[in-house]
Amino acid sequence: METFAFYFLSISIVALFAVTVWSRNILYSMTSLAAGMVLISGLFFILGADFLGVVQLIVYVGAVMALYAFGMMFFDATGVVKEKNAPAMTVFILGGLTALMLVVIFAAPSIANGAPAFYPPMAGANNPQAVGLVLFTKYLVPFEVAAIMLLVAMVAGIILAGKKMDRSLSKIKDAELEGGEAKDSK
Amino acid sequence: METLVYTALFAPLVGSLFAALFAMSPKRQMTGVVTSILLFVSFFSSAKVLMHVVEHGEVHIKLMDWIVAGDMYIPFGFNVDAVSAVMMTVVTLVSMVVHIYSNGYMEHDRSFNRFFSYLSAFVFSMMVLVMSDNFLGLFIGWEGVGVCSWLLIGFWYHKEDVGRDVNPSISPSWAANEAFIMNRIADLGMLVGIFLIYWNVGSLQYDKVFEVVPGLDHGLLVMIGIFLFIGAMGKSAQFPMHTWLADAMEGPTPVSALIHAATMVTAGVYLVIRANPLYELIPEVSYFIASLGTFVAIFAASMALVNRDLKRIIAYSTLSQLGYMFAAAGLGAYWVALFHLAAHAFFKALLFLGAGNVMHAMHDELDIFKMGGLKKVMKWTYIYMGVASLALCGIWPLAGFYSKDTILEVAFNEHTYIIWFILWLTAGMTAFYSFRLVFIAFWGDERYKKLGFHPHEVQNYVLWGMLPLGILAVVFGWHKESFMEFVTEMLPAYEMSEHTHHMVATLTVATTLIALGGILLAFRLYSVRLRRDEKVEKSKIYKVLSNQYYIPIFYKNTFSEPYAKLSEIAWKEVDMQVVDATVDGIANIIEESGDAARQAQSGNLSDYLRWIAIGAIALAVLALFAALKS
Amino acid sequence: MIGLGHYLILASILFSIGLVGVIRRKNLLMLFFATEIMLNAANVAFAAISSYHHDLAGQMFAFFIVAVAASEVAVGLGLLILLYKKYGTLDLDEFTMMKG
């Protein structure tokens, strides 16, 4: 059952992400990306990382993808993306080499064995409990720092995207757009 | 006692630094006055130290440890014994007079303050030279006076270079460089001598060195003696390194008086006197020194016979008198050399300062043929120069009589009759050229009037300032006996043999007669009017003499020009072709590779990302190999 | 039985797909998507190692990666919007002002 689930999920994820990367339409890309993310959370559940799976669903599928979706309202996303793609040769050589290297490194037997487990899950606790215990004891400082980072990112996102939000893009003259802040502050 | 010694030493330094503060600002009378006062303080302390040394013997003080490295131990010490004390007093006295004199002489110079800074710095270096108790300190002072001499000869560095036929010294900066470079060559010899001493003795302190010296190998001592004497030859302008001294007359006249007559050039003599225990052991080198001194005496005197340049005549006379000093020192009569050194310092400084007055009056005209009859307008200068010339000729009862006569007696006593004869002949030549100068410049018809000069006597305080030198030029010789007693505490005594004792009267008369003969000849020729003999001036000998035996031209052709050519080759072939080419090549490679690598900076993020991917792969490969190896 | 190796190979493949996207695509938005794929590949590897190794540290890192990804999207999207407003395109070939 687990084997079946793994292969099913794996093949679906690879296919979906391949669509994301190769699709000419941004909407297709985004949709397949979101679907892939959902399926990845399935992998997490199989691995017993329940909490991570939930976070994956909420943050990635819920928040990040929604943010992309909203962000795309600013762009002309309906049409087909016209771009000069890099030569296929380079892409395949680089991508293939990377995959090869990573597989070779990960498959090397010495990697996984021998490293001591620093924070083994507590006996008897379920995954969210164990995660919470470690996160709020050993990783408290990084956790708080991450919180501040998210706050800063939020403020930055609002300020960057929110400029001249009160005026329609089509009504702003080009010169004014290029002039930037100087004229704005007058 | 220490305080007095330090005061004598450091007062000129303080004065120099004080004047240096105003070096770039316009003339301030204050700098001249302050340095002169500090020089007086230094002189006063030196005199007190001299008295102390007379009564209580030498003073030895240590300022601080200087170089302590491994086995090397050189303290910064000062040793004031009879020789140093005499030198200190002479140096500070002449310097003080020259400082006072310069206040008047440099009155209108725009670098008035700078001049006093250099002058005081020179006195400080000279004091270090004579007071040091080891060879290294002496060397420091030696170099210090060399630098100051360079600065002061080239004091009017802004003058243009001119041809050798217009001005034999070409220009002040040229003369300064010539003096400096020649001294540098000689100093190398001296440095080698000092190294040899240190290697073989392990110390540079005079007392330790001279204690050990008698036990050393004779050949080694000869080497040391020769190398040290090479240094002395450079500083005291002995043949063949004599050309710089005459050219050094490009400097301001007070400088000529102080440095190139009275003090610095006698440093070589001082070195030989100081190293007398060494030279006593190597009579062959001493004899060479005496012979060279004798040669220089007559060689320089012969050039002075025909020269028309007021200062150059006196410069050659200085050279000649230095030759006398070396002759005396080489013959073992060290105290006589020191005595002549001191006496010469007084009357030669006086002579130069008088020459300065004349130059001042004649608006820097140096050709004595354009002067004449100046004694009417410049009475006091005339008297000073007359006295100094008489002293130089060795006329009784002036200072030169006692010192020069003793040198001749020594030469006779040593049975070196050739040396005696040459020195005796030189005495006659000295008398002739000295009074040729005096008669042409001060007697006869007033040729300057036609040329539109209006000479006038210098300021009164300048004349008063010269008075101590005038008095000493007269009376210094009277104290020969007490001087001898004093310095022979330190230097080996020199006893005349019985035979010479009987001959003294005859010798004295002979010397005086030839000196008087020279003066009379000059009187006959020049006292009424300038008599120029076309035939003599066209003769070969006259031309050779007036061209300084063609030695400067010989030097130019044999050393300067080939060296310049060599430098040109080194510049164009070696520097440009090899060194510069290498440097440029490196720069070109970097530039070209930068140009090529610039292609990578396309400005397109996609390309960069590709590079990042390549880098990441490379890192992964590296990690793989590292993992495989461990 | 599915072992750690399977998961790691899957993560490698996902990462490579992301990398291919980053290299191949010229549209900045697509680049962002590809970056998300790469981050997720890393997450998978972390979670797998954490699970097979009985060590929660892997999951912790996965959490922080999620946080970093979220911040990146927030700031990155803001910048993209500005860029689009100014130039009307997101094609990388159009932005070569820094050409040397």
Coordinates of C-alpha atoms in Angstrom, one line a residue, chain C residues 1 66 84:
Chain C
M1 CA 9.5 -1.6 0.5
V66 CA 8.6 27.1 4.3
Y84 CA 6.1 45.1 -14.5

